[in-house]
Short mmCIF file of C-alpha atoms in Angstrom, two decimals:
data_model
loop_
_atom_site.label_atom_id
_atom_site.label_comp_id
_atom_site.label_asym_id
_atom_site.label_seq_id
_atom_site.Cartn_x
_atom_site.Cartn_y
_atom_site.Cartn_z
CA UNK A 21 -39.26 22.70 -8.44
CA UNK A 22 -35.90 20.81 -7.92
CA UNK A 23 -34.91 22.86 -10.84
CA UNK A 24 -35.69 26.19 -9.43
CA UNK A 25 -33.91 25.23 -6.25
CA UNK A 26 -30.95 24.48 -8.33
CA UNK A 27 -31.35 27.58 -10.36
CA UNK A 28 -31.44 29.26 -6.68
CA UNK A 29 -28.56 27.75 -5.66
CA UNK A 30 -26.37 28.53 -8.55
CA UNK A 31 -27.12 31.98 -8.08
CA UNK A 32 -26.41 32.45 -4.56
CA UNK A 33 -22.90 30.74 -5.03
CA UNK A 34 -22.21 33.46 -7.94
CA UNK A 35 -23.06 36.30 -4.82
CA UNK A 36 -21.00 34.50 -2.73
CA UNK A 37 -18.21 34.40 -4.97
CA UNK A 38 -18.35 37.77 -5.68
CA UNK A 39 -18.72 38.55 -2.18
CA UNK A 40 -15.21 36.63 -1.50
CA UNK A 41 -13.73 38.67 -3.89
CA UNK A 42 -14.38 41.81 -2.84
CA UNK A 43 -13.39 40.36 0.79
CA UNK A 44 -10.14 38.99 -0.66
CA UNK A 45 -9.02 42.12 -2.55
CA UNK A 46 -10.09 44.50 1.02
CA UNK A 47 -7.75 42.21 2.58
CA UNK A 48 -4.97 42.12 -0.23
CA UNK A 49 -4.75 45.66 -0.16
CA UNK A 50 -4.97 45.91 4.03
CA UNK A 51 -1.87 43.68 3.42
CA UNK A 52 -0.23 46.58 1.21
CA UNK A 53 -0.03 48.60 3.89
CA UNK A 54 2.02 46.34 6.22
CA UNK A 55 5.58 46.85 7.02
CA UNK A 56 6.44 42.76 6.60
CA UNK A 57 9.23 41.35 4.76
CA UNK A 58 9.81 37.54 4.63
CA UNK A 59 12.23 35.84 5.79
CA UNK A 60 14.36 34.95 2.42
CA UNK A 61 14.98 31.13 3.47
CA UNK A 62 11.17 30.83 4.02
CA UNK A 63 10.07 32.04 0.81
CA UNK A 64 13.15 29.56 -0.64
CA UNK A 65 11.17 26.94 1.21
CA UNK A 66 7.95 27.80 -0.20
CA UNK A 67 9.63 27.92 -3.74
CA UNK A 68 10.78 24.53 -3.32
CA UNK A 69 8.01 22.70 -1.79
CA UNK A 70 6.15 24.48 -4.94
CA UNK A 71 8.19 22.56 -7.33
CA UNK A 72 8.11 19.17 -5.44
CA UNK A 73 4.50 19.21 -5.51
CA UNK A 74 4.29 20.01 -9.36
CA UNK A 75 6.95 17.20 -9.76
CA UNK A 76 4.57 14.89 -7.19
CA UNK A 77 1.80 15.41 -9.33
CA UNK A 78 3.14 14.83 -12.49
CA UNK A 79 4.32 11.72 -11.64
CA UNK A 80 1.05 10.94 -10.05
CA UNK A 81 -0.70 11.69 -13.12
CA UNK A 82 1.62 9.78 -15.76
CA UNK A 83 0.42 6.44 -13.57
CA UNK A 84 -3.55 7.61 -14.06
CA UNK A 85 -2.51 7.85 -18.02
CA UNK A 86 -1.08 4.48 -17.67
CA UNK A 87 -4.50 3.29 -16.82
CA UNK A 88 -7.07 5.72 -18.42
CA UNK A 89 -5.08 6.71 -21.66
CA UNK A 90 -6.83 10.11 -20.85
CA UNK A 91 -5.29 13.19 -22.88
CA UNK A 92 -6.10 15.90 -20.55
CA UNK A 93 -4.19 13.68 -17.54
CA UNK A 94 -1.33 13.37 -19.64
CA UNK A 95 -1.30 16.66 -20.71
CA UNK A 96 -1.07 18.15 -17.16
CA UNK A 97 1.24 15.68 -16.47
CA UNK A 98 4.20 17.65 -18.54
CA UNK A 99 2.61 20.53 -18.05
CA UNK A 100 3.09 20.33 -14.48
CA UNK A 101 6.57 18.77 -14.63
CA UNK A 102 7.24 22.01 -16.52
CA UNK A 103 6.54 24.56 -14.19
CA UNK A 104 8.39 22.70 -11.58
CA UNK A 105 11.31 22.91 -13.44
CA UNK A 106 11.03 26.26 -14.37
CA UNK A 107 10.50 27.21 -10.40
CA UNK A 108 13.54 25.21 -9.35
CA UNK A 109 15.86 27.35 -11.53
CA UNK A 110 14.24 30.00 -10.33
CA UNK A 111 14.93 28.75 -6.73
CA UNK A 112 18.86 28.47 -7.45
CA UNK A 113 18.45 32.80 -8.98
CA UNK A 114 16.33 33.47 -5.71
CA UNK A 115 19.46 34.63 -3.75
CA UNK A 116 20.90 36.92 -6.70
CA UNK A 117 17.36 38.38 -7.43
CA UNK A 118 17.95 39.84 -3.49
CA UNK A 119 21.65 40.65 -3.75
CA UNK A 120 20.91 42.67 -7.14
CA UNK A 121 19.31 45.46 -4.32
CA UNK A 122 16.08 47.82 -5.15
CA UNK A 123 16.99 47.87 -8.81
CA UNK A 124 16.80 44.26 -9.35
CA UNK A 125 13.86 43.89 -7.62
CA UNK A 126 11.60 46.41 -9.04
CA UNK A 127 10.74 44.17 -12.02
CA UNK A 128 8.70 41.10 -11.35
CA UNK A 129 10.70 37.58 -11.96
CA UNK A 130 10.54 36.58 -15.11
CA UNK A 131 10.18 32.69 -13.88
CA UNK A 132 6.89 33.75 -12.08
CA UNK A 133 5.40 35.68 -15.21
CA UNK A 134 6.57 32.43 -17.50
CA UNK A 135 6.07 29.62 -15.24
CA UNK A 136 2.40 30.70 -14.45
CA UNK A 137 1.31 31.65 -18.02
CA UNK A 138 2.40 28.55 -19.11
CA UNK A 139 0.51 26.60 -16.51
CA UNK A 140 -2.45 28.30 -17.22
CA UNK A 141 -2.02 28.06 -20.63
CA UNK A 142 -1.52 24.00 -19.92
CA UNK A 143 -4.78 23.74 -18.49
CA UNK A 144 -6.60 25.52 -21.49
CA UNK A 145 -5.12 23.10 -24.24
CA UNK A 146 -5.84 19.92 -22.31
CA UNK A 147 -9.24 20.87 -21.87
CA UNK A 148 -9.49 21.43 -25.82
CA UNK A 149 -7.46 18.49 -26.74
CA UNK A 150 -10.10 16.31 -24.21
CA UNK A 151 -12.98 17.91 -26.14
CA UNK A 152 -11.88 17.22 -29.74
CA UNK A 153 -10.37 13.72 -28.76
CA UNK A 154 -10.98 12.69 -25.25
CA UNK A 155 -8.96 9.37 -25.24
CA UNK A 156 -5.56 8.05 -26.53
CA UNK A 157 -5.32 5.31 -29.38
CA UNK A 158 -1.83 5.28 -29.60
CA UNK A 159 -0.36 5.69 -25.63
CA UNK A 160 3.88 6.23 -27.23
CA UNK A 161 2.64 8.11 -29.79
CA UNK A 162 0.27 10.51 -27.48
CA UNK A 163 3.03 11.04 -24.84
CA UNK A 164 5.87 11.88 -27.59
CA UNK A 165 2.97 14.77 -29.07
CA UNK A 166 1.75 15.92 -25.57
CA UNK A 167 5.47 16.23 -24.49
CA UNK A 168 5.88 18.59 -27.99
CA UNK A 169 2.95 20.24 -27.45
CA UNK A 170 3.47 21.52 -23.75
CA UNK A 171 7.17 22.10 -24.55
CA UNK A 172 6.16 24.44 -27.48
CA UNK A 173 3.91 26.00 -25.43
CA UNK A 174 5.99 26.71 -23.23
CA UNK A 175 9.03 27.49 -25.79
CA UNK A 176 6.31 30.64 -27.13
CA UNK A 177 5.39 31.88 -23.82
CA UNK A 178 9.00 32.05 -22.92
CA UNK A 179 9.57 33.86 -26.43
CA UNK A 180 6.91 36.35 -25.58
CA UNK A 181 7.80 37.39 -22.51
CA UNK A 182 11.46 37.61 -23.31
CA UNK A 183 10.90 39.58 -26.86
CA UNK A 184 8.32 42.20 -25.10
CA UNK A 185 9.23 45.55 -25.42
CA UNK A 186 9.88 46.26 -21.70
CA UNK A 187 10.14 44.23 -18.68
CA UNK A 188 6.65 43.62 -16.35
CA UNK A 189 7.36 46.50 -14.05
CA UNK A 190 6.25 47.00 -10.50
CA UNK A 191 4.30 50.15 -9.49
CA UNK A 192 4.63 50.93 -6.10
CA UNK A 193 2.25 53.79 -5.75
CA UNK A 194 -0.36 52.66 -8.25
CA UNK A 195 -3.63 51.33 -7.90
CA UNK A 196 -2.48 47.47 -9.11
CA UNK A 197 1.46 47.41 -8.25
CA UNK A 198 2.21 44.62 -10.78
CA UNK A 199 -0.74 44.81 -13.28
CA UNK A 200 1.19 42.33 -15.42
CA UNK A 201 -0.05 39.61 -12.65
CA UNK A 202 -3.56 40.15 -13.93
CA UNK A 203 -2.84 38.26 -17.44
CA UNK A 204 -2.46 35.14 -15.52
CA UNK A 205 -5.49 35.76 -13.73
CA UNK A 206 -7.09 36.28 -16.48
CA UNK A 207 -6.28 33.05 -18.06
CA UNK A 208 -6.89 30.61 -14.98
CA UNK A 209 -10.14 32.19 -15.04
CA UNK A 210 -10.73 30.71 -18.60
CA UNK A 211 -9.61 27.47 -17.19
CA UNK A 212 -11.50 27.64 -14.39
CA UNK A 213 -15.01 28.55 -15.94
CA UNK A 214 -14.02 25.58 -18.31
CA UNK A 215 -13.29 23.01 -15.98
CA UNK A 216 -16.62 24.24 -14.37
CA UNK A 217 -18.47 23.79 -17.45
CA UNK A 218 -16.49 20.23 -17.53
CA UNK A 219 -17.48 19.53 -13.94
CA UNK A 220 -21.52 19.65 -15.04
CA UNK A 221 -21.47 17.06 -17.08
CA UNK A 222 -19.37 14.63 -15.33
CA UNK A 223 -19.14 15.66 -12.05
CA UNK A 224 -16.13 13.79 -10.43
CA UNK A 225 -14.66 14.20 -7.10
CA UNK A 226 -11.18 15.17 -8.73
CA UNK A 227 -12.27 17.35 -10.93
CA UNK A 228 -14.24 19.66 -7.83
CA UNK A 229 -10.92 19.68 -6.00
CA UNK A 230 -9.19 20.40 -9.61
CA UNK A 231 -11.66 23.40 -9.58
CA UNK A 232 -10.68 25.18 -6.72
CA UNK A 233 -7.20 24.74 -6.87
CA UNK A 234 -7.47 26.48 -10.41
CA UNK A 235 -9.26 29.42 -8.44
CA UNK A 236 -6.95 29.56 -6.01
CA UNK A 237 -4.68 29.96 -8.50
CA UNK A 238 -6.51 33.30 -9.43
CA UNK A 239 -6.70 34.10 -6.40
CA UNK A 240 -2.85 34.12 -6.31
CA UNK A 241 -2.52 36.41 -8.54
CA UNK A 242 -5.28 38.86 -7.64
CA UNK A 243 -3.06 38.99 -4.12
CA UNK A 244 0.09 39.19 -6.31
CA UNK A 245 -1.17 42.43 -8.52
CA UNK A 246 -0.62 44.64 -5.02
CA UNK A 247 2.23 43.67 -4.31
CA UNK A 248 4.71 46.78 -3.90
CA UNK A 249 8.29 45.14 -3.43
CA UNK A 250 10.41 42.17 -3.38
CA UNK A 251 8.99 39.62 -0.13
CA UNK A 252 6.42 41.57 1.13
CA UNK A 253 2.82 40.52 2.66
CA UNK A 254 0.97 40.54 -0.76
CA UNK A 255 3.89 38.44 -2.46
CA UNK A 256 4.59 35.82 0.12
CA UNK A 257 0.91 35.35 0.38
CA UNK A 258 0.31 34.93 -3.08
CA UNK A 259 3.39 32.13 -2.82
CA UNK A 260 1.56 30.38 -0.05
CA UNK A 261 -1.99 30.23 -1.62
CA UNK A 262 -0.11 29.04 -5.02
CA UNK A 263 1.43 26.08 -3.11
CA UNK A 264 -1.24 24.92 -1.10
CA UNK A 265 -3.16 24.94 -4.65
CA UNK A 266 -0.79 22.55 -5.70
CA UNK A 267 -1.06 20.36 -2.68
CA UNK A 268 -4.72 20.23 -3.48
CA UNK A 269 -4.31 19.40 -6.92
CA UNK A 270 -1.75 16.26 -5.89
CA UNK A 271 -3.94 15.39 -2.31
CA UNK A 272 -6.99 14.93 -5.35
CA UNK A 273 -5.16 13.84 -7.65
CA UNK A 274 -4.11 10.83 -4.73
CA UNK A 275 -7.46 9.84 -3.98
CA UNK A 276 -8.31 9.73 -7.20
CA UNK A 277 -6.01 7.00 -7.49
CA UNK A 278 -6.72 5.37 -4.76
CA UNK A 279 -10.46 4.96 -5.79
CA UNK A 280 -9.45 3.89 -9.01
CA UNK A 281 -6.42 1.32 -8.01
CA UNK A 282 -9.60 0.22 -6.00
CA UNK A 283 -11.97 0.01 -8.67
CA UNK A 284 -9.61 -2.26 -11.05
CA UNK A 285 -9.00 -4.36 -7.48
CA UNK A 286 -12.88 -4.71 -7.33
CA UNK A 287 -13.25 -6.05 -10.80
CA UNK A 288 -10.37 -8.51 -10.74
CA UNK A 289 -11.86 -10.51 -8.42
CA UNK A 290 -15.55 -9.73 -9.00
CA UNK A 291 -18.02 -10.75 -12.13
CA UNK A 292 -19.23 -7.65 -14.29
CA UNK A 293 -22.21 -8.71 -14.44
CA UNK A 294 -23.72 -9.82 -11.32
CA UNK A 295 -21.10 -8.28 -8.64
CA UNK A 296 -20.85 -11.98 -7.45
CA UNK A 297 -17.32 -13.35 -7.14
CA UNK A 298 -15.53 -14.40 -10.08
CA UNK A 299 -13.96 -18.40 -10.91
CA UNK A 300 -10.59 -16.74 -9.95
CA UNK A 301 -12.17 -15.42 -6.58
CA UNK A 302 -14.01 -18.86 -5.95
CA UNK A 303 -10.82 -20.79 -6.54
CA UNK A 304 -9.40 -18.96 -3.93
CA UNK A 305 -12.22 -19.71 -1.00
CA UNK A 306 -12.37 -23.23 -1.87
CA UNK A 307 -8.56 -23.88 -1.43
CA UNK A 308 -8.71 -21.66 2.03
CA UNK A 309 -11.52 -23.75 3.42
CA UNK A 310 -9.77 -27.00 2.15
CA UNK A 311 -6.65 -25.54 4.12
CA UNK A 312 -8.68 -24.76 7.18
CA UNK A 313 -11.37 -27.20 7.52
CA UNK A 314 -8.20 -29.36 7.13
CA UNK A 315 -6.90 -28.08 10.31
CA UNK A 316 -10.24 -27.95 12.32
CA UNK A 317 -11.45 -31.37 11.13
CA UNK A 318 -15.18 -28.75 10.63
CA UNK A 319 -16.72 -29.59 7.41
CA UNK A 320 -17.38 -27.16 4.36
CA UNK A 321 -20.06 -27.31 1.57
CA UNK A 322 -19.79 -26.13 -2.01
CA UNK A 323 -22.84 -25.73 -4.24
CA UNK A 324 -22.80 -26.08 -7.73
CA UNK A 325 -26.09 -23.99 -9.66
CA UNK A 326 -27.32 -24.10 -13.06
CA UNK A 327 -30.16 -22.19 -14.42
CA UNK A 328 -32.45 -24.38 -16.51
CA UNK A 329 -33.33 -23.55 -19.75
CA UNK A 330 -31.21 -20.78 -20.19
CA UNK A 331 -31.16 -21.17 -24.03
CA UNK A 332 -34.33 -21.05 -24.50
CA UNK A 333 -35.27 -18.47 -22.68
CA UNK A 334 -32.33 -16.59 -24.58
CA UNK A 335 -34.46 -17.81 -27.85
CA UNK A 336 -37.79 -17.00 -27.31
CA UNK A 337 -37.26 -13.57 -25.19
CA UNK A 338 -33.84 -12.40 -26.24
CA UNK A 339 -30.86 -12.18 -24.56
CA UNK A 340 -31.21 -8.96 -22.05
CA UNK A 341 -33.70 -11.47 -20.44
CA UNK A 342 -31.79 -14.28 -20.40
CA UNK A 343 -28.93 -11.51 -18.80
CA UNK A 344 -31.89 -10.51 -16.32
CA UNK A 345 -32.59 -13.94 -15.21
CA UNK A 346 -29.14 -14.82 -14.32
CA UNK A 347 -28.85 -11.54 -12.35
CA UNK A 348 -31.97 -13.05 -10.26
CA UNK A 349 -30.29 -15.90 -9.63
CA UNK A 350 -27.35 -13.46 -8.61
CA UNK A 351 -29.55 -11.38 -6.28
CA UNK A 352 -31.07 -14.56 -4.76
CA UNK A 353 -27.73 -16.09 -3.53
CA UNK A 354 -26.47 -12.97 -2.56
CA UNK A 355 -29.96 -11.61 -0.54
CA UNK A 356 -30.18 -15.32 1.01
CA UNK A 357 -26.90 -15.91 2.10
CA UNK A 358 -24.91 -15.49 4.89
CA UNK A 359 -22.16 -12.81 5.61
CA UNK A 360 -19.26 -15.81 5.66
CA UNK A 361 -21.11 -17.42 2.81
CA UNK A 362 -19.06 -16.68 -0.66
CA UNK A 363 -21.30 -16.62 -4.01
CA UNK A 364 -19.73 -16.73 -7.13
CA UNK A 365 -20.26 -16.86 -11.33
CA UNK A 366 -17.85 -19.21 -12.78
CA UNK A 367 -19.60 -19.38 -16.12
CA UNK A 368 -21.99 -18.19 -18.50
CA UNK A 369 -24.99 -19.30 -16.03
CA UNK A 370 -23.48 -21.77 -13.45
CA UNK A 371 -23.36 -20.41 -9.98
CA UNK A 372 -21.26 -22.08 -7.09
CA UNK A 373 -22.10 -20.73 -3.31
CA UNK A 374 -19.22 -22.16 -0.81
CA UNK A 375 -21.12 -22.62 2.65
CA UNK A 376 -18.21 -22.49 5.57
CA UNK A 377 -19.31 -24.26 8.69
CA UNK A 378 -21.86 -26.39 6.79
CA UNK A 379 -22.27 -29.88 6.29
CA UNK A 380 -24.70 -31.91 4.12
CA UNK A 381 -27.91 -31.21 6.36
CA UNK A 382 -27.51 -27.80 5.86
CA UNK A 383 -26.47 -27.68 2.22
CA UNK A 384 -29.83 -29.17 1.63
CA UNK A 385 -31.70 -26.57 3.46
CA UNK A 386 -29.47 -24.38 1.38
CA UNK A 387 -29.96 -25.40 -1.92
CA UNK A 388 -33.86 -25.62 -1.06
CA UNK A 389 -34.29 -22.35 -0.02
CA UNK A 390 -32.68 -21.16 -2.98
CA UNK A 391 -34.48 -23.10 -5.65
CA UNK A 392 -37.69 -21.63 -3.82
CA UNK A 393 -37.08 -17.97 -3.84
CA UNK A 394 -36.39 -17.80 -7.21
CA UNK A 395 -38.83 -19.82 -8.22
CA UNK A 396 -41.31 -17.56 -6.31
CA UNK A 397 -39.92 -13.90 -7.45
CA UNK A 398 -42.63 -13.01 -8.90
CA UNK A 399 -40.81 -12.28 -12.03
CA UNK A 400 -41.48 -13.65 -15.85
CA UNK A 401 -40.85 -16.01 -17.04
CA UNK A 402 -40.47 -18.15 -14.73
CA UNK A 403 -36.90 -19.78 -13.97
CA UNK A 404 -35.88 -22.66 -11.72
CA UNK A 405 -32.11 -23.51 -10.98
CA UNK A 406 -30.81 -27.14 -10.33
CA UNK A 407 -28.38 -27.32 -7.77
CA UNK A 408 -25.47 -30.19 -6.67
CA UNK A 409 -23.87 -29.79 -3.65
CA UNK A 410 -20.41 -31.21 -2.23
CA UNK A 411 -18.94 -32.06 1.31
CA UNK A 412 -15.61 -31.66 2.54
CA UNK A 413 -13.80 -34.18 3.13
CA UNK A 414 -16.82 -37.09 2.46
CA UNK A 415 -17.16 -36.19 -0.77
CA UNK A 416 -13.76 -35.14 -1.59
CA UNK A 417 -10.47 -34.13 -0.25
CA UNK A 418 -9.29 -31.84 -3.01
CA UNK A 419 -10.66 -29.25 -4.68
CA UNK A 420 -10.83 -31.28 -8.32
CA UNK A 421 -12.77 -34.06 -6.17
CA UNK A 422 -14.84 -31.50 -4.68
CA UNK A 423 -15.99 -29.60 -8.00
CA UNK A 424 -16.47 -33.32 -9.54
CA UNK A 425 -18.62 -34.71 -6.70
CA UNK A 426 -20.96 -31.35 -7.17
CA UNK A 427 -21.08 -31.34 -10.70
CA UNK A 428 -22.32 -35.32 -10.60
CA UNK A 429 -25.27 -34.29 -8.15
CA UNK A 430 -25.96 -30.96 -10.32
CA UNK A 431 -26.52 -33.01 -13.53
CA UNK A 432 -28.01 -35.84 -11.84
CA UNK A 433 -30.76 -33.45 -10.77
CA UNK A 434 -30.80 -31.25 -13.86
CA UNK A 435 -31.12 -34.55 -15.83
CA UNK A 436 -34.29 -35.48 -13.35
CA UNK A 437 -35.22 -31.45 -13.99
CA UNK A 438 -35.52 -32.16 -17.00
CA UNK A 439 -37.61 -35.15 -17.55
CA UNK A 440 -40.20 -33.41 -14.85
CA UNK A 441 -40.16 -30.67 -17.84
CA UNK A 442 -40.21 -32.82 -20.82
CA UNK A 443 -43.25 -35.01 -19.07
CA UNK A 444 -45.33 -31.72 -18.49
CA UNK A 445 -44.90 -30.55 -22.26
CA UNK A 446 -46.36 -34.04 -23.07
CA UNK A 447 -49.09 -33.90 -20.42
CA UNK A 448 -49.71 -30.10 -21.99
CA UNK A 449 -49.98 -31.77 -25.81
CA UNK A 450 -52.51 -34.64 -24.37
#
């Protein structure tokens, strides 16, 4: 059912595209009607905003390389450092495109034709290169062959347009004014049903917002085929809906960052396995509640847990239960805990649970309640956990006196653990 929903679904959003484009191209050529001529320092603006952004997200996307070694980042990286460039020069020939009068502007600019092929073009290779090899080996070596790739892509585009026969020439009374603008469109629409396809199977935020910026790019130049002359409504629309793709792209490409800076924050101070805090993490706690108990003369308690019989549970039902039963230990301290309360993996399966506010009465209670819910999970087999606690400052003023006096009380116990064990196995044999 779900799948005929879906099916549904996809269907209606092909209508509604369609729809919009028949909208968008009623409204592209209303616009072909109007009298409106930007204002030249506008457009200048929009031309240079344009290339900032391209030059923003380049930069933004060398730093996700740095971190994901990803081809197709890297790859849009130059690509889009590219285009910038080429728009800035055209920027600085804006002026003497408009002082060359009617005959200069009845061909479309050059820049536009080469800067937006090669983008295009750009997005195409990196998503083959990501499907033949999706991630870099070599990082130097990748960036020196993406850099040659997108520069000889773009070396060939500028070749082609520049040995053609005849310039892209505007038609003022045709049906499409500047049918060359359809090539482009042509080839974002490539991209964009292959970033779609991309999208499917691993659908990432980015990568949405990556998709509609590349379809707003087709849309640019959908709204660029009408346009008749040098400024007008079509034109300076199509410039606006090309930038504020680009500020898409970079406001994604941002985020995207942002989740992922947070993501590597999240590990560094977490355990992979059990989400717990890490020894690093623990450290940490322990020293600021030395610090502050210090200053509030209110005590602090540290618990120090050790799964019994970890090895041979490893032994006789493999390791992905042994992984399984420290993750219940994991789930128990962090279900049965309180918000202030910081559990953390140190080791393979010793636990430590730092109890703020706490002092030896309560650490028992602590350390009981814990040995009895896991003990009583329900799961098999069965595990128990010995526990030793610590109290600041009775049992220690520093944190190496601290992690001593718990470690004493957790073997003590595990050493009385496991007599109780050793004495049933005997009573079992008799």
């Amino acid at each position: 059912m779900w799948n005929q929903i879906r099916g549904l679904l996809r269907r209606l959003s092909w209508v509604f595209a369609a729809a919009g484009a028949v909208a968008l191209l009623g409204l592209t050529v209303r616009l072909r009607e109007l009298p409106f001529s930007s204002d030249p320092v506008f457009f200048s603006y929009l031309q240079i905003v344009g290339s900032l952004l391209c030059f923003t997200y380049a930069a933004t996307a060398l730093v996700r390389f740095r971190g994901t070694h990803d081809r197709r980042t890297l790859i849009l990286a130059f690509g889009f450092a590219l285009s910038g460039v080429i728009e800035t020069v055209a920027t600085f020939h804006f002026f003497d495109l408009l002082n060359a009068g009617s005959a200069g502007q009845s061909h479309v600019p050059l820049a536009w034709m080469v800067s937006r092929t090669l983008l295009a073009l750009v997005l195409i290779a990196a998503l083959v290169v990501e499907r033949r090899i999706p991630n870099s080996r070599d990082p130097g070596r990748e960036t020196a062959v993406a850099l040659i790739v997108v520069v000889g892509v773009a070396y060939l585009t500028s070749v082609a347009y520049l040995g053609f026969p005849s310039e892209p020439v505007i038609y003022p009374h045709a049906l499409l004014a500047r049918p060359w603008d359809l090539f482009p469109a042509a080839l974002f629409m490539v991209a964009g049903f292959g970033f779609g396809f991309r999208r499917r199977r691993r659908p990432v935020f980015f990568d949405r917002i990556f998709d509609v910026a590349i379809w707003m790019n087709v849309a640019c130049h959908v709204i660029a085929s009408q346009s008749e002359r040098f400024l007008d409504a079509p034109f300076t629309l199509a410039q606006a809906v090309k930038v504020s793709s680009y500020a898409l792209v970079l406001a994604g490409a941002l985020l995207e960052n942002a989740r992922l800076f947070d993501q590597v924050q999240q590990l560094a101070v977490t355990d992979s396995l059990t989400g717990l805090a890490n020894y690093r993490t623990l450290i940490n706690v322990v020293e600021s509640e030395i610090q502050r108990s210090s200053r509030t003369g209110r005590p602090f308690a540290l618990l120090l847990l050790d799964l019994d019989g970890l090895k041979a549970i490893n032994d006789r039902h493999g390791h992905l239960v042994g992984s399984h039963a420290i993750c219940r230990l994991a789930s128990v301290l962090r279900v049965h805990s309180r918000a202030m309360d910081t559990a953390a993996r140190y080791g393979g399966d010793e636990f430590a649970l730092v109890l703020p506010e706490a002092g030896r009465e309560a650490a028992g209670l602590v350390s009981k309640r814990i040995r009895e819910r896991l003990a009583s999970d329900g799961e098999v087999p069965r595990v128990t956990v010995s526990v030793g606690a610590a109290v600041f400052p009775q049992d220690g003023e520093t944190l190496d006196a601290l992690f001593n006096s718990a470690d004493r009380a957790l073997y003590g116990m595990k050493g009385y653990t496991d007599g109780i064990h050793t004495l049933a196995r005997i009573a079992a044999c008799l």
